[in-house]
């Protein structure tokens, strides 16, 4: 497709359940980012991939959060043993490359996660 | 995590009025960005600023990169109903953007009264 797509768009999970959120970046984009957006807040950076390499995971809130991008295209954000505080919108963004310059990050529509 | 200080938190204006919002930081950013987010969607880039002091326009939108590199403002002239939404400022440590996470403000909710 023309833009970044994410699935599912909505996810309701019971506390303690594992969830997996998928991101399809714009075709050919080297860089991929995950952000967490709590209600009424701005997005907060979670992790960054350059192709298949996870170069920065400093924003992941705990070791229950895990992200991968095994073939350098589609990425999955996995949350194990979900807690109520994990409820948020999870946004994925991609950009063309890594050489600096005018690297716009294009965002997907997000996955709205509600943990009961 | 760190977030930029964005104000005002919300704005109630009449259609046709001009709008001004700003963003400040305690640390330096070498790129400033302004995004708009509609309900149920991801943020969409409006304006990107890459040089301290830069003033950039995009239609009715004008944004400036503060000379200290610690602030930016966004102006919208002659507001129309489709301007309703949440506006976010975002900072990036590198000049020209690049492969690092963005730091966002908490957003300004723009509401246009009929």
JSON list of C-alpha atoms in Angstrom, two decimals, chain B:
[
{"chain": "B", "resi": 1, "resn": "UNK", "atom": "CA", "xyz": [9.98, 9.93, 29.39]},
{"chain": "B", "resi": 2, "resn": "UNK", "atom": "CA", "xyz": [10.94, 13.44, 28.35]},
{"chain": "B", "resi": 3, "resn": "UNK", "atom": "CA", "xyz": [8.30, 15.51, 26.62]},
{"chain": "B", "resi": 4, "resn": "UNK", "atom": "CA", "xyz": [8.34, 19.01, 25.25]},
{"chain": "B", "resi": 5, "resn": "UNK", "atom": "CA", "xyz": [6.30, 21.74, 26.96]},
{"chain": "B", "resi": 6, "resn": "UNK", "atom": "CA", "xyz": [3.51, 22.65, 24.57]},
{"chain": "B", "resi": 7, "resn": "UNK", "atom": "CA", "xyz": [0.94, 25.40, 25.08]},
{"chain": "B", "resi": 8, "resn": "UNK", "atom": "CA", "xyz": [-1.86, 26.10, 25.17]},
{"chain": "B", "resi": 9, "resn": "UNK", "atom": "CA", "xyz": [-3.31, 22.71, 26.04]},
{"chain": "B", "resi": 10, "resn": "UNK", "atom": "CA", "xyz": [-6.52, 23.59, 24.19]},
{"chain": "B", "resi": 11, "resn": "UNK", "atom": "CA", "xyz": [-7.92, 26.44, 22.15]},
{"chain": "B", "resi": 12, "resn": "UNK", "atom": "CA", "xyz": [-11.53, 27.39, 21.45]},
{"chain": "B", "resi": 13, "resn": "UNK", "atom": "CA", "xyz": [-11.69, 29.79, 18.51]},
{"chain": "B", "resi": 14, "resn": "UNK", "atom": "CA", "xyz": [-14.14, 31.13, 15.97]},
{"chain": "B", "resi": 15, "resn": "UNK", "atom": "CA", "xyz": [-13.85, 30.15, 12.34]},
{"chain": "B", "resi": 16, "resn": "UNK", "atom": "CA", "xyz": [-11.69, 32.67, 10.51]},
{"chain": "B", "resi": 17, "resn": "UNK", "atom": "CA", "xyz": [-9.54, 33.56, 13.52]},
{"chain": "B", "resi": 18, "resn": "UNK", "atom": "CA", "xyz": [-5.79, 33.15, 13.59]},
{"chain": "B", "resi": 19, "resn": "UNK", "atom": "CA", "xyz": [-4.22, 30.54, 15.89]},
{"chain": "B", "resi": 20, "resn": "UNK", "atom": "CA", "xyz": [-0.86, 30.52, 17.62]},
{"chain": "B", "resi": 21, "resn": "UNK", "atom": "CA", "xyz": [0.74, 27.74, 19.66]},
{"chain": "B", "resi": 22, "resn": "UNK", "atom": "CA", "xyz": [4.25, 27.15, 20.91]},
{"chain": "B", "resi": 23, "resn": "UNK", "atom": "CA", "xyz": [6.62, 24.57, 22.24]},
{"chain": "B", "resi": 24, "resn": "UNK", "atom": "CA", "xyz": [9.62, 24.86, 24.56]},
{"chain": "B", "resi": 25, "resn": "UNK", "atom": "CA", "xyz": [12.32, 22.54, 25.78]},
{"chain": "B", "resi": 26, "resn": "UNK", "atom": "CA", "xyz": [14.99, 22.60, 28.44]},
{"chain": "B", "resi": 27, "resn": "UNK", "atom": "CA", "xyz": [17.41, 20.98, 26.01]},
{"chain": "B", "resi": 28, "resn": "UNK", "atom": "CA", "xyz": [18.49, 21.77, 22.47]},
{"chain": "B", "resi": 29, "resn": "UNK", "atom": "CA", "xyz": [16.92, 20.14, 19.43]},
{"chain": "B", "resi": 30, "resn": "UNK", "atom": "CA", "xyz": [18.40, 20.55, 15.97]},
{"chain": "B", "resi": 31, "resn": "UNK", "atom": "CA", "xyz": [15.19, 19.72, 14.14]},
{"chain": "B", "resi": 32, "resn": "UNK", "atom": "CA", "xyz": [11.68, 20.86, 15.04]},
{"chain": "B", "resi": 33, "resn": "UNK", "atom": "CA", "xyz": [8.57, 19.31, 13.51]},
{"chain": "B", "resi": 34, "resn": "UNK", "atom": "CA", "xyz": [4.87, 20.06, 13.71]},
{"chain": "B", "resi": 35, "resn": "UNK", "atom": "CA", "xyz": [2.31, 17.25, 13.29]},
{"chain": "B", "resi": 36, "resn": "UNK", "atom": "CA", "xyz": [-1.49, 17.13, 13.22]},
{"chain": "B", "resi": 37, "resn": "UNK", "atom": "CA", "xyz": [-3.40, 14.10, 14.49]},
{"chain": "B", "resi": 38, "resn": "UNK", "atom": "CA", "xyz": [-7.04, 13.45, 13.71]},
{"chain": "B", "resi": 39, "resn": "UNK", "atom": "CA", "xyz": [-9.14, 11.03, 15.83]},
{"chain": "B", "resi": 40, "resn": "UNK", "atom": "CA", "xyz": [-8.28, 7.42, 15.11]},
{"chain": "B", "resi": 41, "resn": "UNK", "atom": "CA", "xyz": [-5.32, 8.28, 12.92]},
{"chain": "B", "resi": 42, "resn": "UNK", "atom": "CA", "xyz": [-1.57, 8.63, 13.24]},
{"chain": "B", "resi": 43, "resn": "UNK", "atom": "CA", "xyz": [0.21, 12.01, 13.24]},
{"chain": "B", "resi": 44, "resn": "UNK", "atom": "CA", "xyz": [0.70, 13.69, 9.85]},
{"chain": "B", "resi": 45, "resn": "UNK", "atom": "CA", "xyz": [3.66, 15.99, 9.26]},
{"chain": "B", "resi": 46, "resn": "UNK", "atom": "CA", "xyz": [2.73, 19.64, 8.61]},
{"chain": "B", "resi": 47, "resn": "UNK", "atom": "CA", "xyz": [6.02, 21.52, 8.70]},
{"chain": "B", "resi": 48, "resn": "UNK", "atom": "CA", "xyz": [9.67, 20.59, 9.28]},
{"chain": "B", "resi": 49, "resn": "UNK", "atom": "CA", "xyz": [12.31, 23.08, 10.47]},
{"chain": "B", "resi": 50, "resn": "UNK", "atom": "CA", "xyz": [16.01, 22.26, 10.19]},
{"chain": "B", "resi": 51, "resn": "UNK", "atom": "CA", "xyz": [17.85, 25.51, 10.93]},
{"chain": "B", "resi": 52, "resn": "UNK", "atom": "CA", "xyz": [17.79, 27.82, 13.95]},
{"chain": "B", "resi": 53, "resn": "UNK", "atom": "CA", "xyz": [15.89, 31.00, 13.09]},
{"chain": "B", "resi": 54, "resn": "UNK", "atom": "CA", "xyz": [14.21, 29.40, 10.09]},
{"chain": "B", "resi": 55, "resn": "UNK", "atom": "CA", "xyz": [10.69, 30.57, 9.25]},
{"chain": "B", "resi": 56, "resn": "UNK", "atom": "CA", "xyz": [8.74, 28.22, 7.01]},
{"chain": "B", "resi": 57, "resn": "UNK", "atom": "CA", "xyz": [5.23, 28.38, 5.56]},
{"chain": "B", "resi": 58, "resn": "UNK", "atom": "CA", "xyz": [2.91, 25.71, 4.23]},
{"chain": "B", "resi": 59, "resn": "UNK", "atom": "CA", "xyz": [-0.27, 27.34, 2.94]},
{"chain": "B", "resi": 60, "resn": "UNK", "atom": "CA", "xyz": [-2.01, 28.97, 5.91]},
{"chain": "B", "resi": 61, "resn": "UNK", "atom": "CA", "xyz": [0.53, 27.47, 8.32]},
{"chain": "B", "resi": 62, "resn": "UNK", "atom": "CA", "xyz": [3.72, 29.23, 9.40]},
{"chain": "B", "resi": 63, "resn": "UNK", "atom": "CA", "xyz": [6.28, 27.85, 11.83]},
{"chain": "B", "resi": 64, "resn": "UNK", "atom": "CA", "xyz": [9.54, 29.15, 13.23]},
{"chain": "B", "resi": 65, "resn": "UNK", "atom": "CA", "xyz": [12.58, 27.43, 14.71]},
{"chain": "B", "resi": 66, "resn": "UNK", "atom": "CA", "xyz": [13.71, 29.45, 17.72]},
{"chain": "B", "resi": 67, "resn": "UNK", "atom": "CA", "xyz": [17.18, 30.95, 17.62]},
{"chain": "B", "resi": 68, "resn": "UNK", "atom": "CA", "xyz": [18.12, 29.25, 20.91]},
{"chain": "B", "resi": 69, "resn": "UNK", "atom": "CA", "xyz": [17.06, 25.87, 19.41]},
{"chain": "B", "resi": 70, "resn": "UNK", "atom": "CA", "xyz": [14.92, 25.34, 22.49]},
{"chain": "B", "resi": 71, "resn": "UNK", "atom": "CA", "xyz": [11.59, 26.52, 21.15]},
{"chain": "B", "resi": 72, "resn": "UNK", "atom": "CA", "xyz": [9.28, 26.72, 18.14]},
{"chain": "B", "resi": 73, "resn": "UNK", "atom": "CA", "xyz": [5.89, 28.16, 17.32]},
{"chain": "B", "resi": 74, "resn": "UNK", "atom": "CA", "xyz": [3.14, 27.36, 14.84]},
{"chain": "B", "resi": 75, "resn": "UNK", "atom": "CA", "xyz": [0.64, 29.87, 13.48]},
{"chain": "B", "resi": 76, "resn": "UNK", "atom": "CA", "xyz": [-2.50, 29.07, 11.52]},
{"chain": "B", "resi": 77, "resn": "UNK", "atom": "CA", "xyz": [-4.15, 31.94, 9.72]},
{"chain": "B", "resi": 78, "resn": "UNK", "atom": "CA", "xyz": [-7.85, 32.25, 8.91]},
{"chain": "B", "resi": 79, "resn": "UNK", "atom": "CA", "xyz": [-8.87, 28.95, 10.56]},
{"chain": "B", "resi": 80, "resn": "UNK", "atom": "CA", "xyz": [-11.39, 26.69, 8.85]},
{"chain": "B", "resi": 81, "resn": "UNK", "atom": "CA", "xyz": [-13.42, 23.76, 10.25]},
{"chain": "B", "resi": 82, "resn": "UNK", "atom": "CA", "xyz": [-11.01, 21.11, 8.94]},
{"chain": "B", "resi": 83, "resn": "UNK", "atom": "CA", "xyz": [-8.24, 22.61, 11.09]},
{"chain": "B", "resi": 84, "resn": "UNK", "atom": "CA", "xyz": [-9.86, 20.94, 14.12]},
{"chain": "B", "resi": 85, "resn": "UNK", "atom": "CA", "xyz": [-7.58, 18.33, 15.65]},
{"chain": "B", "resi": 86, "resn": "UNK", "atom": "CA", "xyz": [-4.60, 17.87, 17.92]},
{"chain": "B", "resi": 87, "resn": "UNK", "atom": "CA", "xyz": [-1.34, 19.57, 16.98]},
{"chain": "B", "resi": 88, "resn": "UNK", "atom": "CA", "xyz": [1.93, 18.16, 18.26]},
{"chain": "B", "resi": 89, "resn": "UNK", "atom": "CA", "xyz": [5.38, 19.64, 18.22]},
{"chain": "B", "resi": 90, "resn": "UNK", "atom": "CA", "xyz": [8.28, 17.22, 18.04]},
{"chain": "B", "resi": 91, "resn": "UNK", "atom": "CA", "xyz": [12.01, 17.61, 18.40]},
{"chain": "B", "resi": 92, "resn": "UNK", "atom": "CA", "xyz": [14.86, 15.62, 16.94]},
{"chain": "B", "resi": 93, "resn": "UNK", "atom": "CA", "xyz": [18.47, 15.73, 18.12]},
{"chain": "B", "resi": 94, "resn": "UNK", "atom": "CA", "xyz": [20.03, 15.73, 14.67]},
{"chain": "B", "resi": 95, "resn": "UNK", "atom": "CA", "xyz": [19.96, 18.41, 12.02]},
{"chain": "B", "resi": 96, "resn": "UNK", "atom": "CA", "xyz": [17.85, 17.23, 9.11]},
{"chain": "B", "resi": 97, "resn": "UNK", "atom": "CA", "xyz": [16.00, 14.56, 11.02]},
{"chain": "B", "resi": 98, "resn": "UNK", "atom": "CA", "xyz": [17.32, 11.07, 10.64]},
{"chain": "B", "resi": 99, "resn": "UNK", "atom": "CA", "xyz": [17.17, 7.77, 12.32]},
{"chain": "B", "resi": 100, "resn": "UNK", "atom": "CA", "xyz": [16.45, 8.62, 15.93]},
{"chain": "B", "resi": 101, "resn": "UNK", "atom": "CA", "xyz": [13.24, 8.68, 17.90]},
{"chain": "B", "resi": 102, "resn": "UNK", "atom": "CA", "xyz": [11.29, 11.91, 18.09]},
{"chain": "B", "resi": 103, "resn": "UNK", "atom": "CA", "xyz": [10.43, 13.66, 21.37]},
{"chain": "B", "resi": 104, "resn": "UNK", "atom": "CA", "xyz": [6.85, 14.95, 21.32]},
{"chain": "B", "resi": 105, "resn": "UNK", "atom": "CA", "xyz": [4.88, 17.58, 23.22]},
{"chain": "B", "resi": 106, "resn": "UNK", "atom": "CA", "xyz": [1.56, 16.74, 24.85]},
{"chain": "B", "resi": 107, "resn": "UNK", "atom": "CA", "xyz": [-0.42, 18.43, 22.09]},
{"chain": "B", "resi": 108, "resn": "UNK", "atom": "CA", "xyz": [-2.72, 21.40, 21.58]},
{"chain": "B", "resi": 109, "resn": "UNK", "atom": "CA", "xyz": [-6.38, 20.59, 21.03]},
{"chain": "B", "resi": 110, "resn": "UNK", "atom": "CA", "xyz": [-7.85, 23.01, 18.50]},
{"chain": "B", "resi": 111, "resn": "UNK", "atom": "CA", "xyz": [-11.62, 23.38, 18.63]},
{"chain": "B", "resi": 112, "resn": "UNK", "atom": "CA", "xyz": [-13.46, 25.69, 16.27]},
{"chain": "B", "resi": 113, "resn": "UNK", "atom": "CA", "xyz": [-16.76, 27.09, 17.44]},
{"chain": "B", "resi": 114, "resn": "UNK", "atom": "CA", "xyz": [-19.49, 27.69, 14.87]}
]
